Short mmCIF file of C-alpha atoms in Angstrom, two decimals:
data_model
loop_
_atom_site.label_atom_id
_atom_site.label_comp_id
_atom_site.label_asym_id
_atom_site.label_seq_id
_atom_site.Cartn_x
_atom_site.Cartn_y
_atom_site.Cartn_z
CA MET A 9 -18.05 -10.90 -7.92
CA LEU A 10 -21.05 -8.62 -8.56
CA THR A 11 -22.71 -6.61 -5.78
CA ASP A 12 -25.91 -4.57 -5.85
CA ILE A 13 -25.06 -1.39 -3.94
CA ALA A 14 -28.73 -0.85 -3.07
CA ARG A 15 -28.73 -4.17 -1.16
CA SER A 16 -25.26 -4.17 0.39
CA PRO A 17 -23.25 -1.07 1.35
CA ILE A 18 -19.97 -0.52 -0.47
CA ALA A 19 -18.28 -0.57 2.93
CA GLU A 20 -18.90 -4.32 3.18
CA THR A 21 -17.41 -4.91 -0.26
CA VAL A 22 -14.28 -2.89 0.54
CA ARG A 23 -13.92 -4.53 3.95
CA GLY A 24 -14.32 -8.02 2.49
CA LEU A 25 -11.80 -7.50 -0.31
CA SER A 26 -9.21 -6.20 2.13
CA ALA A 27 -9.85 -8.90 4.73
CA GLU A 28 -9.54 -11.62 2.08
CA ARG A 29 -6.29 -10.09 0.79
CA ARG A 30 -7.66 -9.86 -2.75
CA SER A 31 -5.91 -8.26 -5.73
CA GLY A 32 -7.71 -6.73 -8.69
CA ASP A 33 -10.07 -3.97 -9.79
CA LEU A 34 -13.32 -2.99 -8.09
CA GLN A 35 -15.40 -1.22 -10.75
CA VAL A 36 -18.35 0.74 -9.39
CA ARG A 37 -21.06 1.94 -11.79
CA SER A 38 -23.98 4.23 -11.06
CA GLY A 39 -25.70 5.69 -14.12
CA ARG A 40 -22.95 6.97 -16.42
CA MET A 41 -20.44 7.29 -13.60
CA VAL A 42 -17.67 4.69 -13.37
CA LYS A 43 -15.10 4.65 -10.57
CA ILE A 44 -12.43 2.01 -10.02
CA ALA A 45 -10.61 1.12 -6.82
CA PHE A 46 -7.43 -0.94 -7.29
CA PHE A 47 -6.49 -3.53 -4.67
CA ASP A 48 -3.12 -5.20 -4.12
CA HIS A 49 -3.20 -8.09 -1.63
CA GLY A 50 -5.96 -6.37 0.34
CA ARG A 51 -4.49 -2.86 0.22
CA LEU A 52 -6.43 -0.18 -1.63
CA VAL A 53 -3.58 1.43 -3.57
CA PHE A 54 -5.19 3.60 -6.24
CA ALA A 55 -8.51 4.89 -7.57
CA ALA A 56 -9.72 6.39 -10.84
CA SER A 57 -12.91 7.91 -12.25
CA ASN A 58 -14.44 8.75 -15.63
CA LEU A 59 -15.75 12.07 -14.28
CA ARG A 60 -13.75 15.08 -15.47
CA ARG A 61 -13.90 16.76 -12.06
CA ASP A 62 -12.26 13.68 -10.50
CA ARG A 63 -9.13 13.84 -12.65
CA LEU A 64 -5.95 14.95 -10.93
CA GLY A 65 -5.38 18.04 -13.04
CA GLU A 66 -8.93 19.36 -12.78
CA ALA A 67 -8.96 18.68 -9.02
CA LEU A 68 -5.68 20.57 -8.52
CA VAL A 69 -7.06 23.57 -10.40
CA ALA A 70 -10.35 23.45 -8.43
CA ASP A 71 -8.40 23.32 -5.15
CA GLY A 72 -6.19 26.23 -6.19
CA ARG A 73 -3.05 24.08 -6.06
CA ILE A 74 -2.13 24.95 -9.68
CA THR A 75 -3.35 27.66 -12.07
CA GLN A 76 -5.24 27.15 -15.31
CA GLN A 77 -2.08 28.27 -17.14
CA ASP A 78 -0.09 25.55 -15.36
CA PHE A 79 -2.75 23.02 -16.32
CA ASP A 80 -2.65 24.07 -19.99
CA ARG A 81 1.15 23.88 -20.09
CA VAL A 82 1.21 20.41 -18.54
CA SER A 83 -1.59 19.23 -20.85
CA ALA A 84 0.49 20.34 -23.86
CA LEU A 85 3.38 18.18 -22.63
CA MET A 86 1.05 15.21 -22.34
CA ARG A 87 -0.26 15.71 -25.89
CA ALA A 88 3.33 15.64 -27.13
CA ASP A 89 3.97 12.36 -25.29
CA ARG A 90 0.82 10.21 -25.05
CA GLY A 91 2.44 7.77 -22.63
CA ARG A 92 3.25 10.42 -20.06
CA ARG A 93 1.19 10.59 -16.86
CA PHE A 94 -0.13 13.91 -15.61
CA GLY A 95 1.97 13.71 -12.44
CA GLU A 96 5.15 13.14 -14.44
CA ALA A 97 4.30 16.09 -16.67
CA LEU A 98 3.76 18.28 -13.60
CA VAL A 99 7.30 17.50 -12.46
CA GLN A 100 8.82 17.95 -15.93
CA ALA A 101 7.12 21.34 -16.30
CA GLY A 102 8.48 22.44 -12.93
CA VAL A 103 4.98 23.07 -11.57
CA MET A 104 5.35 20.63 -8.65
CA ASP A 105 8.14 18.42 -7.33
CA ARG A 106 7.77 14.67 -6.94
CA TYR A 107 7.00 14.92 -3.23
CA GLU A 108 4.17 17.40 -3.90
CA VAL A 109 2.82 15.19 -6.67
CA GLY A 110 2.81 12.21 -4.30
CA THR A 111 0.80 14.03 -1.65
CA ALA A 112 -1.61 15.36 -4.30
CA VAL A 113 -2.18 11.89 -5.76
CA ALA A 114 -2.70 10.36 -2.30
CA ARG A 115 -5.23 13.08 -1.42
CA GLN A 116 -7.10 12.57 -4.69
CA VAL A 117 -7.18 8.77 -4.35
CA ARG A 118 -8.57 9.06 -0.83
CA ARG A 119 -11.20 11.54 -2.00
CA LEU A 120 -12.27 9.20 -4.80
CA ALA A 121 -12.42 6.19 -2.47
CA LEU A 122 -14.51 8.12 0.06
CA SER A 123 -16.96 9.18 -2.66
CA LEU A 124 -17.95 5.52 -3.15
CA PHE A 125 -19.63 5.54 0.27
CA ASP A 126 -22.10 8.20 -0.92
CA LEU A 127 -23.64 5.83 -3.47
CA THR A 128 -27.02 4.24 -2.72
CA ASP A 129 -27.61 2.49 -6.05
CA GLY A 130 -25.59 0.94 -8.82
CA ALA A 131 -23.38 -2.11 -9.09
CA ALA A 132 -19.89 -3.04 -7.94
CA LEU A 133 -17.99 -5.62 -9.99
CA PHE A 134 -14.68 -7.03 -8.78
CA GLU A 135 -12.29 -8.57 -11.30
CA GLU A 136 -9.58 -10.58 -9.60
CA ARG A 137 -6.13 -10.27 -11.16
CA ALA A 138 -2.65 -8.98 -10.40
CA CYS A 139 -2.78 -5.30 -9.54
CA SER A 140 -2.19 -3.22 -12.67
CA ILE A 141 -0.83 -0.17 -10.81
CA PRO A 142 2.99 0.10 -10.93
CA LEU A 143 4.58 -0.03 -7.50
CA GLU A 144 5.92 3.52 -7.78
CA TYR A 145 2.37 4.87 -8.25
CA MET A 146 0.71 2.95 -5.43
CA ILE A 147 -0.34 5.10 -2.48
CA SER A 148 -0.36 4.22 1.22
CA LEU A 149 -3.98 4.31 2.40
CA SER A 150 -5.46 2.92 5.63
CA VAL A 151 -8.56 0.87 4.77
CA HIS A 152 -9.63 1.03 8.44
CA ARG A 153 -9.53 4.83 8.47
CA LEU A 154 -11.27 4.92 5.09
CA LEU A 155 -14.11 2.75 6.44
CA TYR A 156 -14.42 4.95 9.52
CA ASP A 157 -14.59 8.21 7.57
CA GLY A 158 -16.68 6.80 4.73
CA ILE A 159 -19.38 5.26 6.92
CA ARG A 160 -19.66 8.43 9.01
CA GLY A 161 -20.82 10.17 5.83
CA MET A 162 -23.51 7.62 4.93
CA LYS A 163 -27.08 8.97 4.66
CA ASP A 164 -29.16 5.86 3.91
CA GLN A 165 -30.40 4.17 7.11
CA ASP A 166 -31.60 0.99 5.39
CA LEU A 167 -28.18 0.41 3.84
CA LEU A 168 -26.51 1.13 7.15
CA LEU A 169 -28.66 -1.43 8.97
CA LYS A 170 -27.81 -4.04 6.33
CA GLY A 171 -24.14 -3.39 6.98
CA LEU A 172 -24.54 -3.63 10.75
CA GLY A 173 -26.44 -6.92 10.61
CA TYR A 174 -27.80 -8.59 13.76
CA LEU A 175 -28.11 -5.87 16.39
CA ASP A 176 -28.24 -8.12 19.46
CA ARG A 177 -24.73 -9.47 19.17
CA GLY A 178 -22.15 -8.31 21.69
CA VAL A 179 -19.16 -6.09 21.03
CA VAL A 180 -16.41 -4.56 23.14
CA LEU A 181 -13.77 -1.90 22.71
CA ALA A 182 -10.71 -3.23 20.85
CA GLU A 183 -7.48 -3.28 22.86
CA ILE A 184 -5.47 -1.52 20.14
CA PRO A 185 -7.14 0.38 17.29
CA PRO A 186 -5.77 -0.48 13.83
CA PHE A 187 -5.02 3.18 13.06
CA PRO A 188 -4.17 6.19 15.26
CA TYR A 189 -7.51 7.10 16.81
CA GLU A 190 -7.96 9.79 19.44
CA PRO A 191 -11.33 10.20 21.23
CA LYS A 192 -10.53 13.88 21.77
CA GLY A 193 -12.72 16.04 19.56
CA ARG A 194 -15.22 13.27 18.73
CA SER A 195 -18.97 13.78 19.00
CA THR A 196 -20.78 13.33 22.31
CA GLU A 197 -22.65 10.27 21.04
CA GLU A 198 -19.41 8.64 19.87
CA LEU A 199 -17.79 9.23 23.27
CA GLU A 200 -20.84 7.69 24.97
CA ILE A 201 -20.55 4.63 22.70
CA LEU A 202 -16.85 4.25 23.52
CA ASP A 203 -17.60 4.49 27.22
CA LEU A 204 -20.38 1.88 27.07
CA ALA A 205 -18.14 -0.47 25.09
CA GLN A 206 -15.57 -0.67 27.89
CA ARG A 207 -17.54 -3.81 28.80
CA ARG A 208 -19.50 -6.19 26.61
CA VAL A 209 -22.56 -4.47 25.17
CA THR A 210 -24.94 -5.15 22.28
CA LEU A 211 -25.03 -3.11 19.11
CA ARG A 212 -28.67 -2.37 19.85
CA ARG A 213 -27.79 -0.83 23.21
CA LEU A 214 -25.07 1.28 21.63
CA GLY A 215 -27.47 2.56 18.99
CA TRP A 216 -30.19 3.33 21.52
CA ALA A 217 -30.97 6.83 22.70
CA GLU A 218 -33.94 8.18 24.58
CA GLY A 219 -36.98 7.11 22.58
CA GLY A 220 -35.34 4.32 20.57
CA LEU A 221 -32.67 3.62 17.96
CA THR A 222 -31.32 6.71 16.26
CA PHE A 223 -29.60 6.96 12.89
CA PRO A 224 -26.62 9.08 14.07
CA ARG A 225 -25.79 6.61 16.86
CA LEU A 226 -26.19 3.58 14.60
CA ARG A 227 -23.95 5.22 12.03
CA ALA A 228 -21.29 5.91 14.66
CA VAL A 229 -21.52 2.30 15.87
CA TYR A 230 -21.13 0.95 12.32
CA ALA A 231 -18.15 3.22 11.64
CA LEU A 232 -16.39 2.15 14.86
CA LEU A 233 -17.09 -1.54 14.25
CA ALA A 234 -16.02 -1.58 10.59
CA ALA A 235 -12.88 0.39 11.46
CA GLY A 236 -11.83 -2.15 14.11
CA ILE A 237 -12.21 0.23 17.06
CA LEU A 238 -14.97 -2.08 18.31
CA ARG A 239 -14.65 -5.86 18.02
CA GLU A 240 -16.93 -8.85 18.38
CA ALA A 241 -17.16 -10.00 22.01
CA ASP A 242 -18.74 -13.44 21.83
CA THR A 243 -17.29 -15.02 18.71
CA VAL A 244 -13.92 -15.33 17.04
CA SER A 245 -13.64 -12.24 14.91
CA ALA A 246 -13.75 -12.72 11.17
CA PRO A 247 -10.60 -11.84 9.18
CA GLN A 248 -9.98 -8.10 9.33
CA PRO A 249 -8.78 -5.63 6.67
CA VAL A 250 -5.06 -5.21 6.15
CA VAL A 251 -3.51 -2.83 8.68
CA GLN A 252 -1.83 -0.15 6.59
CA THR A 253 -0.08 3.00 7.78
CA GLU A 254 -1.50 6.05 6.02
CA THR A 255 1.30 8.45 5.14
CA GLY A 256 -0.47 10.70 2.63
CA MET A 257 2.20 9.74 0.13
CA PHE A 258 3.20 7.12 -2.43
CA LEU A 259 3.84 3.67 -0.98
CA LEU A 260 7.49 4.07 -1.97
CA SER A 261 7.65 7.14 0.24
CA ALA A 262 9.09 10.31 -1.30
CA LEU A 263 10.28 8.43 -4.41
CA GLN A 264 13.60 7.48 -2.76
CA ASN A 265 14.86 11.05 -2.87
CA ARG A 266 13.32 12.90 0.04
CA PRO A 267 12.75 11.52 3.55
CA ASP A 268 9.15 11.54 4.70
CA PRO A 269 8.94 12.64 8.37
CA SER A 270 5.30 11.58 8.58
CA LEU A 271 6.30 8.03 7.69
CA ARG A 272 8.95 7.94 10.43
CA GLU A 273 6.39 9.20 12.95
CA ALA A 274 3.83 6.65 11.75
CA ILE A 275 6.38 3.85 12.22
CA ARG A 276 7.15 5.10 15.74
CA ARG A 277 3.44 5.08 16.60
CA GLU A 278 3.02 1.60 15.17
CA VAL A 279 5.98 0.25 17.17
CA GLN A 280 4.63 1.90 20.33
CA GLN A 281 1.20 0.34 19.77
CA GLU A 282 2.75 -3.10 19.31
CA LEU A 283 4.77 -2.68 22.52
CA GLN A 284 1.65 -1.70 24.45
CA HIS A 285 -0.26 -4.61 22.95
CA SER A 286 2.47 -7.17 23.76
CA ALA A 287 2.73 -5.89 27.33
CA ARG A 288 -0.90 -6.88 27.92
CA LEU A 289 -0.76 -10.27 26.20
CA ASP A 290 -1.65 -13.40 28.15
CA ARG A 291 1.48 -15.35 27.24
CA ASP A 292 -0.04 -18.78 27.94
CA ALA A 293 -3.18 -18.05 25.94
CA TRP A 294 -1.15 -16.60 23.06
CA LEU A 295 1.07 -19.68 22.90
CA LYS A 296 -2.00 -21.92 23.36
CA LEU A 297 -0.30 -23.77 26.20
CA ALA A 298 -1.87 -25.08 29.37
CA ARG A 299 -0.70 -23.24 32.46
CA ALA A 300 0.49 -26.58 33.88
CA ALA A 301 2.64 -27.32 30.81
CA PRO A 302 6.38 -27.71 31.49
#
């Protein structure tokens, strides 16, 4: 599958791969830059780049998480053992523990994935195959949250409109968002959109401000729709991305040695959301039974 990024935003590619539960490598090229997002049954579990500044070690030094001396010492360990990963060498050198490495890797993968949304030209090629990332190195990343944050950073209006599609179709606020989303602290325009979407409303109306359609409002609408906070009102919704709890850690949380309190809290939130959702279900409609059925 080959996509021209100038004709279709990367958000649509990521959303489609997750919704279709695909496994494989999404290779994105723009000039000499190459970045790869790895998917496992619709979950984005890792990302890599050929840019030096995007490597884990260089990023940790730039962020002040490790010193240049630490970096040099870990690099020497890697030269002595070519098969060793940088994260493993960090632990062996005593620079970071496994929990710290997990959070650093998760942060870096998310940063790399978000950087794909900045691209306005290039090509994205997906090669379908079993995910090549070992389970112990997969990270737990919410595709819905990634779409929300990535689209909010888009700067190309033409690409954004291509992602939104037909503006006169109706949408409504989703009953339960697919990731923890709090309106508190959001922009005024986003709060206005959420308020209007309490009832069926068109995308065009949501993107409209005094004087016509505005880019900031359209961008907020696209982010909310792609992230599942808004849903289609008039048609059966297309398959949605995999709902994944984002723990900021490896998928095998804390490498079996250290409990991850954020994961426990995320599970509690997810259970609470499911309870709230089930409490509002129309039992007859859910079971697809007529009300007169015995």
